[in-house]
Coordinates of C-alpha atoms in Angstrom, one line a residue:
X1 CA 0.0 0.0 0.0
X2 CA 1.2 3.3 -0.8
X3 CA -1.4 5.8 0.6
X4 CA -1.8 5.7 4.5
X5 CA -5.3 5.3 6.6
X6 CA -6.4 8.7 7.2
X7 CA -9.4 9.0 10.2
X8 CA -10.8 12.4 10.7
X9 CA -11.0 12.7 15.2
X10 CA -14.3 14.8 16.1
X11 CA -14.3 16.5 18.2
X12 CA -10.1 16.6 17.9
X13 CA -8.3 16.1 21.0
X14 CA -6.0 18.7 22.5
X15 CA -2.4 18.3 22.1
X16 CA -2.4 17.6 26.3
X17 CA -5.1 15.5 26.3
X18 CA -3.6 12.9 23.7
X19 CA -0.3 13.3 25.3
X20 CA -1.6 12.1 28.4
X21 CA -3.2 9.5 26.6
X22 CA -0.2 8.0 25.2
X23 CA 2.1 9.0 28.1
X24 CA 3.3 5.4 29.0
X25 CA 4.4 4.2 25.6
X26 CA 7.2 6.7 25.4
X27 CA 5.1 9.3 23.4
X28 CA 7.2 11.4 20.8
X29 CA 6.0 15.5 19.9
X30 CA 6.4 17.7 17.8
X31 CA 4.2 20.6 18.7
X32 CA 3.8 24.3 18.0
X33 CA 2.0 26.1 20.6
X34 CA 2.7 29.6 19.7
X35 CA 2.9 31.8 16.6
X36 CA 0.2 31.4 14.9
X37 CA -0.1 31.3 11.2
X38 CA 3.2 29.6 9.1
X39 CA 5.7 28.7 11.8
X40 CA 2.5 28.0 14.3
X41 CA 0.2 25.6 12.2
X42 CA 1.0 22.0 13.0
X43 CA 1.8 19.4 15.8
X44 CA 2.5 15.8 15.4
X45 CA 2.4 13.1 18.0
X46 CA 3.3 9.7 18.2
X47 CA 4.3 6.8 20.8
X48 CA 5.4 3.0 20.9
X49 CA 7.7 3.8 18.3
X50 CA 9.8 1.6 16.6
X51 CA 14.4 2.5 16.7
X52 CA 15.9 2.8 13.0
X53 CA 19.5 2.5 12.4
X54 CA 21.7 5.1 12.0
X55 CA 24.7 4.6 9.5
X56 CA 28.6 5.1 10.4
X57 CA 31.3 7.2 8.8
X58 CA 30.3 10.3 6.5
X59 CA 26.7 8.3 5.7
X60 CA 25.2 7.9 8.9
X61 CA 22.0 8.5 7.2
X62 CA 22.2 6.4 4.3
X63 CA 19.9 3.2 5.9
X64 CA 17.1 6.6 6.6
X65 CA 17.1 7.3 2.5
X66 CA 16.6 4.1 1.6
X67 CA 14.2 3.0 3.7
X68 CA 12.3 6.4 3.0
X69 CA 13.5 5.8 -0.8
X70 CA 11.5 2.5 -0.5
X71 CA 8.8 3.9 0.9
X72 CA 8.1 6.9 -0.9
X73 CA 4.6 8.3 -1.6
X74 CA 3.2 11.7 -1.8
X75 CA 1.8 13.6 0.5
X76 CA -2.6 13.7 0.9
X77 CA -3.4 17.0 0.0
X78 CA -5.0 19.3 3.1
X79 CA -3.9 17.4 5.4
X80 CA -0.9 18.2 7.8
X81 CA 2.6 18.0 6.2
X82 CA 4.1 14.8 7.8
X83 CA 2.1 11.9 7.3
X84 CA 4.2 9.2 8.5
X85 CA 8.3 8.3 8.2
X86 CA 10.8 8.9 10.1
X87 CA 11.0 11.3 13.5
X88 CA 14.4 11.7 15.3
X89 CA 16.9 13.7 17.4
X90 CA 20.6 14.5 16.7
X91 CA 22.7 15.8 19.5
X92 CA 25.3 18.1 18.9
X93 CA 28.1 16.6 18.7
X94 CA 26.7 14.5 15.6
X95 CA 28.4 16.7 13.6
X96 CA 31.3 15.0 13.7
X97 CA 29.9 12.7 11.0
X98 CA 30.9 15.9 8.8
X99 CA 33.7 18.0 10.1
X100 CA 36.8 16.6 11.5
X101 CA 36.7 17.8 15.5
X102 CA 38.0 17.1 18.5
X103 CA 36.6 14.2 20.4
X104 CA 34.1 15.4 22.9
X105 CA 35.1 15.8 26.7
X106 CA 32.3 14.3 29.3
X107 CA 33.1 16.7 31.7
X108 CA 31.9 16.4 35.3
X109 CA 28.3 17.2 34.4
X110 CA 28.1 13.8 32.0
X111 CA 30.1 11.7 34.2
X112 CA 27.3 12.1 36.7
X113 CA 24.7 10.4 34.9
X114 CA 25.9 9.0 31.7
X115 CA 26.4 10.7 28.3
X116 CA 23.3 10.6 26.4
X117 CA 23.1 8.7 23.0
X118 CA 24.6 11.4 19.9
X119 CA 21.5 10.9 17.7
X120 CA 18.3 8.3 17.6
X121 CA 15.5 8.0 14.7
X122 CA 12.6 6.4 15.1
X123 CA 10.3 5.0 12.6
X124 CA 6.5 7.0 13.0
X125 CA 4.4 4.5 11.3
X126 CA 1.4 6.1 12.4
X127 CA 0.6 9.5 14.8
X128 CA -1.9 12.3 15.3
X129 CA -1.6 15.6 13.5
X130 CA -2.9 18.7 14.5
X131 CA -4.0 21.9 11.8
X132 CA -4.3 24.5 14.7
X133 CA -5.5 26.9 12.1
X134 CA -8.8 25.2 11.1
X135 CA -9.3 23.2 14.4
X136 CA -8.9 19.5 12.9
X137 CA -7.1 16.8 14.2
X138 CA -6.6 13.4 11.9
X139 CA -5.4 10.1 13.1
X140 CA -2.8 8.6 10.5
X141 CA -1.5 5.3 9.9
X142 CA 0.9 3.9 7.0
X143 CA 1.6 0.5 7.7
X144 CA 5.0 1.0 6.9
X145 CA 8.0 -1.0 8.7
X146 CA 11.7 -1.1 9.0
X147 CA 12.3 -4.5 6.7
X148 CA 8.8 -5.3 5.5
X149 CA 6.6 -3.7 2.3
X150 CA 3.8 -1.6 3.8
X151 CA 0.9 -3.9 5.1
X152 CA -2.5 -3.1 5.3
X153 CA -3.4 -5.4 7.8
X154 CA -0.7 -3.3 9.8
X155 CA -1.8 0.0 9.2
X156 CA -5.3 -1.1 10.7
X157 CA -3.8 -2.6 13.6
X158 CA -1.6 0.6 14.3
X159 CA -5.0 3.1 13.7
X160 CA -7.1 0.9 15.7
X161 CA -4.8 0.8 18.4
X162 CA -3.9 4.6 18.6
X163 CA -7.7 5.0 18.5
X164 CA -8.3 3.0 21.1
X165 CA -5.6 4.8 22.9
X166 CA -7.8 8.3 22.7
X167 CA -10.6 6.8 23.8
X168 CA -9.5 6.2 27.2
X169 CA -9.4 9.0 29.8
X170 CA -5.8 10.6 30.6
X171 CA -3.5 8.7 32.3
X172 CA -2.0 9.8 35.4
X173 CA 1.2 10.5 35.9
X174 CA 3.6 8.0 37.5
X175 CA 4.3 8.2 41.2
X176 CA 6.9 10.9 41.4
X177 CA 10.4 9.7 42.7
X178 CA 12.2 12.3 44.3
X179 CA 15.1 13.1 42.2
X180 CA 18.8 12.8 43.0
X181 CA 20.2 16.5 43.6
X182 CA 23.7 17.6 41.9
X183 CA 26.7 16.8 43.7
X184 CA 28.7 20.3 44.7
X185 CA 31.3 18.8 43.2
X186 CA 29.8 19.9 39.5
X187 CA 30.3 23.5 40.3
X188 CA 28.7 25.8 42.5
X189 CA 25.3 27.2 43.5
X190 CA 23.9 30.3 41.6
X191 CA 20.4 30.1 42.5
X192 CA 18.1 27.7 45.1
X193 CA 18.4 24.7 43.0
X194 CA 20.5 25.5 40.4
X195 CA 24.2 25.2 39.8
X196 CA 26.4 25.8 36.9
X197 CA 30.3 24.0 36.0
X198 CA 31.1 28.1 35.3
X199 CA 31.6 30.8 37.9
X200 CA 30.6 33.8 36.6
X201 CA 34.4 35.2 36.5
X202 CA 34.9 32.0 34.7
X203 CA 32.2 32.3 32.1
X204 CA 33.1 36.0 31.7
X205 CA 36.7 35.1 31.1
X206 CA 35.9 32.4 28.6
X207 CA 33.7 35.6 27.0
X208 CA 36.8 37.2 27.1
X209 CA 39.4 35.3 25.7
X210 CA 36.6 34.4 22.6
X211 CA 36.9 38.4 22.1
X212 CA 40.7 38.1 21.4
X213 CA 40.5 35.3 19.4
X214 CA 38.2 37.6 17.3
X215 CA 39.9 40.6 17.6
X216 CA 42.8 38.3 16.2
X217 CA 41.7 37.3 13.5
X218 CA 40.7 34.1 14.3
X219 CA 37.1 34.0 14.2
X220 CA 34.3 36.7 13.3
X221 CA 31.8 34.9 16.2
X222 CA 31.3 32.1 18.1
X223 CA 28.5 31.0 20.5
X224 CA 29.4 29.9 24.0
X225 CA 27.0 28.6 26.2
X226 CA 27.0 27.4 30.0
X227 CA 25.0 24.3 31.4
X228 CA 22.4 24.9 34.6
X229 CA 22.1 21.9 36.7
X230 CA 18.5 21.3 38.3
X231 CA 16.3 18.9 39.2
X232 CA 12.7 17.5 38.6
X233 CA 10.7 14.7 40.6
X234 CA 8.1 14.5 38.1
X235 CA 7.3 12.2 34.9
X236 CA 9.0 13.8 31.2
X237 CA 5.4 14.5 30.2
X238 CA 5.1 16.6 33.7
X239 CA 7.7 18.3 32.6
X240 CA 7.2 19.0 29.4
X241 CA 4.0 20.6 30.2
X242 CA 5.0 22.6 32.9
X243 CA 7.7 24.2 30.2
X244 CA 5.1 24.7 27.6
X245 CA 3.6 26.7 30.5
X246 CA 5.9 28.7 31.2
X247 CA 7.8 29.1 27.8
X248 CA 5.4 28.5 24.7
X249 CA 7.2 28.3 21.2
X250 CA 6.8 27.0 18.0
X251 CA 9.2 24.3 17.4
X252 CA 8.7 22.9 20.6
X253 CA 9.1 18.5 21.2
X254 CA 9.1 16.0 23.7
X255 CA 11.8 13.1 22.9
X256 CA 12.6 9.4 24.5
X257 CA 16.2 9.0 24.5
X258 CA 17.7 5.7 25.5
X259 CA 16.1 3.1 28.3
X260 CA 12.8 2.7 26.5
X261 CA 10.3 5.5 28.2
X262 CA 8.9 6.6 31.2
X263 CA 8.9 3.5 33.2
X264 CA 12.1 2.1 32.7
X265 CA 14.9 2.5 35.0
X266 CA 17.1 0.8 32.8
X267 CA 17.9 -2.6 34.9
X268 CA 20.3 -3.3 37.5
X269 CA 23.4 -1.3 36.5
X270 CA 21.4 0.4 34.0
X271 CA 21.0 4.5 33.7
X272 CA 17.3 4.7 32.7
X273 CA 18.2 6.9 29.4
X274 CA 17.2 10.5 29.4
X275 CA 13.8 12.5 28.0
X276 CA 14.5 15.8 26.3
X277 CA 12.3 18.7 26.2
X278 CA 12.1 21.7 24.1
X279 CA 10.5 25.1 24.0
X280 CA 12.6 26.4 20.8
X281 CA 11.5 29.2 18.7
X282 CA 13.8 28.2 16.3
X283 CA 13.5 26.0 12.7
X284 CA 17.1 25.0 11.4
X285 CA 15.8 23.7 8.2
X286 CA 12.7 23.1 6.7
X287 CA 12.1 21.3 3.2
X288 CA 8.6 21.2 0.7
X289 CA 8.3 19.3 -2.0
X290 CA 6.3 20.7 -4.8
X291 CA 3.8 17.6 -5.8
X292 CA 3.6 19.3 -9.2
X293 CA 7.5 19.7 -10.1
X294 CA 9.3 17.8 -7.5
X295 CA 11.1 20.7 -6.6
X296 CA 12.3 20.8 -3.3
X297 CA 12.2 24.3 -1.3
X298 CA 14.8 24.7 1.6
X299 CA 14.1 27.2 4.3
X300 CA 16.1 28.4 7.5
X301 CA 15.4 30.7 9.8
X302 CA 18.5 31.7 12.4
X303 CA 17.9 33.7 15.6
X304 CA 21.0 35.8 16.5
X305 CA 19.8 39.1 18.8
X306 CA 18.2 38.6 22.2
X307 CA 16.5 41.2 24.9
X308 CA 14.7 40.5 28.0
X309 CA 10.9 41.4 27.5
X310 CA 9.6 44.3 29.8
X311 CA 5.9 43.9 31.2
X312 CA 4.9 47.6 30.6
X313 CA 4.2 47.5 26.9
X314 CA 5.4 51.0 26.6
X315 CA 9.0 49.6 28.1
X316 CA 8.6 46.7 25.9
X317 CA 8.6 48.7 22.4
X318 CA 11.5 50.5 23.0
X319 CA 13.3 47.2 24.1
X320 CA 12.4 46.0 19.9
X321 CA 13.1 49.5 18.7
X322 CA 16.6 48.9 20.9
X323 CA 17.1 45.5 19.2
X324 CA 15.9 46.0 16.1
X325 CA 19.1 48.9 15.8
X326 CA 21.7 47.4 18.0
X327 CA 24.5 47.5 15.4
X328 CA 26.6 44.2 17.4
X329 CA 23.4 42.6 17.0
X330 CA 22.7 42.9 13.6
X331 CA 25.7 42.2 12.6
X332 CA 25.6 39.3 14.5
X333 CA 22.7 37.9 13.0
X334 CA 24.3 38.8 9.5
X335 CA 27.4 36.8 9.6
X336 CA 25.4 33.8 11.0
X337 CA 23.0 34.7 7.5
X338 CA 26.1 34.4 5.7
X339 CA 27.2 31.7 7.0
X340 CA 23.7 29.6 6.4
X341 CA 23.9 30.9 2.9
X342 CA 27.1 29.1 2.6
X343 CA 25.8 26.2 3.8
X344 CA 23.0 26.1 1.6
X345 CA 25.1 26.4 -1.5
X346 CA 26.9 23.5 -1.0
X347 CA 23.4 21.7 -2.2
X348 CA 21.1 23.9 -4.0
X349 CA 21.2 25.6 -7.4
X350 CA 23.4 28.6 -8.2
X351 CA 21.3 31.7 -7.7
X352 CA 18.5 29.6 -6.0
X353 CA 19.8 31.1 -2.3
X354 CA 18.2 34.1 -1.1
X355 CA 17.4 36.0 2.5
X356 CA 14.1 37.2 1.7
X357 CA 13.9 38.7 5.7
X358 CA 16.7 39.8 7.4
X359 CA 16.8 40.9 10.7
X360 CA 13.0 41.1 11.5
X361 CA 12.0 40.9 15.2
X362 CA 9.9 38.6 16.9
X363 CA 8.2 38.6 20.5
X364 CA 8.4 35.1 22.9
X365 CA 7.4 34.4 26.2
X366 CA 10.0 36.4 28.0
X367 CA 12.6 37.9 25.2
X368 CA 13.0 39.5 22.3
X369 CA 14.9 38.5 18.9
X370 CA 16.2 39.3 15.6
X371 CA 15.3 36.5 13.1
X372 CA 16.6 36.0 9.4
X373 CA 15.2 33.9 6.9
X374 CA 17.3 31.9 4.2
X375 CA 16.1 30.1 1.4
X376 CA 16.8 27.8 -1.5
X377 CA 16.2 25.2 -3.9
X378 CA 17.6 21.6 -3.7
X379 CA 19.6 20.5 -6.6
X380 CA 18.3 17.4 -8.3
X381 CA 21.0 15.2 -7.8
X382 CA 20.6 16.6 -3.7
X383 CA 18.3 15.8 -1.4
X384 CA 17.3 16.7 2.7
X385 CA 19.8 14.2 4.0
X386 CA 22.5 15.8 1.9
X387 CA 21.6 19.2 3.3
X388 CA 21.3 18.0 7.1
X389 CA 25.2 17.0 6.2
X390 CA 25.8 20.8 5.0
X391 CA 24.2 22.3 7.3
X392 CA 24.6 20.2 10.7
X393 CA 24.7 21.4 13.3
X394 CA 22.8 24.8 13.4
X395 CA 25.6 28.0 12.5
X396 CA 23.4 30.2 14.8
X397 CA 24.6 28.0 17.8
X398 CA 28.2 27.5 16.7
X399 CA 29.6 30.8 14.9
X400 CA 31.6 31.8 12.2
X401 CA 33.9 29.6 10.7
X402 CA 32.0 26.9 11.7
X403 CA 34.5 24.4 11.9
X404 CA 37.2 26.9 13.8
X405 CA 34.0 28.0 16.4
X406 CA 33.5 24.5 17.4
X407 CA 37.1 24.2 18.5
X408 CA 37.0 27.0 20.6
X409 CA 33.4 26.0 22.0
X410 CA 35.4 22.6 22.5
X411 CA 38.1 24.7 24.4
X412 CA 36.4 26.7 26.2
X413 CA 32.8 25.3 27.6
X414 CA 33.3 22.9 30.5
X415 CA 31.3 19.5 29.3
X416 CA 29.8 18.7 26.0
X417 CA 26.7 19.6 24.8
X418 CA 25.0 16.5 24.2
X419 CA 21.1 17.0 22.9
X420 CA 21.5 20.9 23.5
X421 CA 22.1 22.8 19.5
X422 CA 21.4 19.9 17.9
X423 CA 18.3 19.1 16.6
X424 CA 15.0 17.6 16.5
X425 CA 13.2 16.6 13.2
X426 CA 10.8 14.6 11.1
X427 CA 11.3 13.2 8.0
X428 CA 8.1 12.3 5.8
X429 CA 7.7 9.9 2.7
X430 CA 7.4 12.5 -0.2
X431 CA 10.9 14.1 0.9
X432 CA 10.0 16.9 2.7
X433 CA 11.5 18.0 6.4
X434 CA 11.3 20.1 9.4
X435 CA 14.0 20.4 12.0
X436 CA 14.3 22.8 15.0
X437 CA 17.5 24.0 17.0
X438 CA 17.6 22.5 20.3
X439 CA 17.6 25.4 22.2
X440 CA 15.5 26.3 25.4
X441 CA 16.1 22.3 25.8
X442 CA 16.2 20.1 28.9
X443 CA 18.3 16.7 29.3
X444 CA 16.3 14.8 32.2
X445 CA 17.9 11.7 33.4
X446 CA 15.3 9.5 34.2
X447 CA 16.9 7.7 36.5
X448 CA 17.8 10.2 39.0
X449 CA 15.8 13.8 38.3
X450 CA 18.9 14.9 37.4
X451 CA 18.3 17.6 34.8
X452 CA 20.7 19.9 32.0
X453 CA 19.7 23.1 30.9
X454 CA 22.5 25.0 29.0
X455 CA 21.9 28.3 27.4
X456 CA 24.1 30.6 25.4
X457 CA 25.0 33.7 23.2
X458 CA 26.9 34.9 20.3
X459 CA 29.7 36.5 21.1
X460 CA 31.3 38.9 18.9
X461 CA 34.3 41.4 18.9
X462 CA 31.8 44.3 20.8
X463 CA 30.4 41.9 23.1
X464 CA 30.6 42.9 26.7
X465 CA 31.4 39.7 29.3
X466 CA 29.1 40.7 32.1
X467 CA 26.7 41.5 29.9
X468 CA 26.8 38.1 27.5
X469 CA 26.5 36.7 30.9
X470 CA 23.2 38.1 31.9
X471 CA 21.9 37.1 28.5
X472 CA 22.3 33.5 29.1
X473 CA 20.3 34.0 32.5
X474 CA 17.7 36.2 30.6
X475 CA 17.0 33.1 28.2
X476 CA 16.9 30.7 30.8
X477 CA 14.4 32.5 33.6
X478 CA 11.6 30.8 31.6
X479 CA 12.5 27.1 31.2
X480 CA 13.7 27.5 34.5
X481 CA 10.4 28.7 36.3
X482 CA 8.5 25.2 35.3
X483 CA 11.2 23.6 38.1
X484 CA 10.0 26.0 40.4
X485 CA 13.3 27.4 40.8
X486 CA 14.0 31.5 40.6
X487 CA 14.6 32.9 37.2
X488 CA 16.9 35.3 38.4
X489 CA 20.1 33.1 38.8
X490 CA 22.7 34.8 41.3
X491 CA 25.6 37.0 40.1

């Protein structure tokens, strides 16, 4: 079978509702919960997923094309954009795969609870997707597996079973267990419940010495970021609710990584695996395929420029209008245009790649940023694996050179980055593709609580250390208020 089983749910479920629903079969989402319109339309949801391989070398996603190869069909018109294939996370140091780097250091953070997995795909053979912009949900199944020609029979089973699913109430949330708090041997305390492997002197210095590297020539920018420890007693759906609270965005996600789901502790000996939760506002890459030509449209859209949000609205303007002409800003955000654009070309046509919005500001939850759009056209012989390999990981969250920045973030930040400026993505069966930067991200051990929340900032030759400091603290007071902990970190 080529076409999946499409079922129409009415009334549709909310997003919480059905992730409740499917809470102990180590649900997967994708969901936009702000911005309407474009970049706020859709949400996706599955669970009881099945792993797919991953490949090694400079192909490590040559089993994904040709199972999606194999499978290929095109999309149902007016329906959401993925309709079944492949969903998956790749942490940030999976761009090894494509650059020669230094080998990641653990650092004291990891050694704690266990490095997470560098990437894991799994194969969405059937999930719920949302149109928030007409109101309709729509309960798809494809019957596709990871060896097997599609089956009918299966893509019954796999509808009838998620729809039995949503018709049972909620389920509760495990029974919390009271998480394992952060040795003080990680670094100290900078807020109740909250500790960071950088001092402030020593993230200010490591600001520092990136501003001589770029006054000499080495780099124009790089983007150094700093871990916050916390905890979390709850279940990963728990919290990922109580972050869609606190920090709505539009390429937000909930991801199982390692140890099976909610539920498993992972054995004698075992570490449990991790859950990783994002409230990101930002898309790395998206691809649409035109059913018509084939032609396959690339979009990114980087976020370089960041202010804290002001409650008087009047206060709040003149924050954009402040933004919106910062000269280090904008700048900022134009090399890391550049640098996309670069990227880009490597597999698109020559004079396909364009910035049709450049430095445009956009409101969240608590701050303010510049965002730049970048787009292009696939080259036929290229396709959205080949551009993941271009483009991986994210320049907005490494600098400019790419490959030099990521030495110095290797140099310079005290543990690596795991999940955090990677990226989360699905993968449909007519070619197309969406994939977010992991930022405003979570790593929850689910073994012990345990819980990584690193945020960062461009730095550039005019960038001020105390200042890049506060900016990381800025961007973390809302992911930071769903643990209950202050989101005004200590000096």
């Amino acid at each position: 079978m080529k076409a999946p089983l499409v079922q129409e749910l009415t009334p549709p479920p909310t997003v919480p509702t059905a992730l409740r629903q499917v809470a102990d079969a180590a649900p997967v989402l994708l969901e936009s919960v702000s911005r309407p319109g474009r970049l706020g339309r859709y949400s996706f949801l599955t669970a009881d997923a099945t792993d797919l391989p991953l490949g090694t070398g400079d192909e490590p996603f040559a089993p994904l094309r040709s199972l999606l190869d194999r499978n290929k069909a095109p999309a149902i018109a007016g329906l959401p954009p993925f309709q079944g294939g492949a969903v998956g996370l790749l942490g940030y140091e999976f761009g090894g795969h494509f650059e020669r780097l230094p080998a990641p250091e653990a650092g004291e953070v990891w050694r704690e609870i266990g490095i997470p997995p560098v990437a894991s795909v799994l194969l969405a053979d059937w999930l719920i997707a949302w149109d928030h912009d007409i109101g309709r949900a729509w309960a798809i199944s494809t019957g596709i597996t990871r060896n097997e020609a599609p089956s009918a029979t299966r893509a019954q089973q796999r509808l009838d079973g998620a729809l039995a699913r949503l018709a049972r109430p909620p389920q509760p949330a495990p029974e919390a267990r009271r998480s394992s708090p952060w040795p003080a041997s990680v670094g100290p305390e900078i807020a109740p419940g909250v500790r960071s492997p950088f001092t402030r002197a020593e993230y200010e210095a490591a600001v520092a010495e990136t501003v001589e590297l770029i006054c000499a020539g080495d780099i124009f920018q790089a983007n150094l970021s700093q871990p916050l420890l916390t905890t979390f007693d709850g279940s990963a759906v728990d919290l990922y609710e109580r972050v869609r609270q606190a920090n709505p965005a539009p390429f937000a996600g909930l991801f199982p990584l390692g140890g099976g789901g909610e539920g498993d502790d992972g054995g004698e000996g075992g570490d449990g695996g991790f859950d990783v939760v994002s409230a990101s506002p930002e898309r790395f890459l998206s691809v649409a395929v035109n059913p018509e030509t084939g032609a396959a449209e690339v979009e990114a859209r980087p976020i370089k420029g960041t202010r804290r949000r002001k409650a008087s609205p009047t206060l709040d303007l003149w924050v954009g209008d402040e933004l919106r002409q910062s000269g280090k800003d904008r700048a900022e955000n134009v090399m890391i245009v550049d640098l996309l654009r670069n990227d880009l070309s490597r597999v698109c046509a020559p004079g396909s790649v364009r910035a049709p919005a450049l430095c445009e500001l956009e409101r969240y939850e608590t701050v303010a940023h510049l965002v730049s759009e970048v787009r292009g056209t696939l080259r036929p012989d290229e396709d959205r694996w080949s551009l993941l390999a271009a483009a991986f990981p994210c320049g907005s969250i490494t600098g400019a050179p790419k490959v030099r920045a990521m030495e110095i973030i290797h140099d310079l930040e005290p543990a690596a980055r795991g999940p955090y400026c990677g990226s989360l993505f699905w993968a449909g069966r007519d070619g197309s593709l969406d994939a977010n930067v992991l930022i405003r991200t979570v790593t929850r051990h689910r073994a012990t609580g345990r819980c990584v929340v690193p945020v960062g900032g461009g730095i550039t030759a005019r960038s001020d250390p105390a200042a890049e400091y506060e900016e990381t603290l800025h961007k973390a007071a809302a992911t930071l208020r769903a643990f209950d902990a202050s989101s005004e970190p200590l000096s």
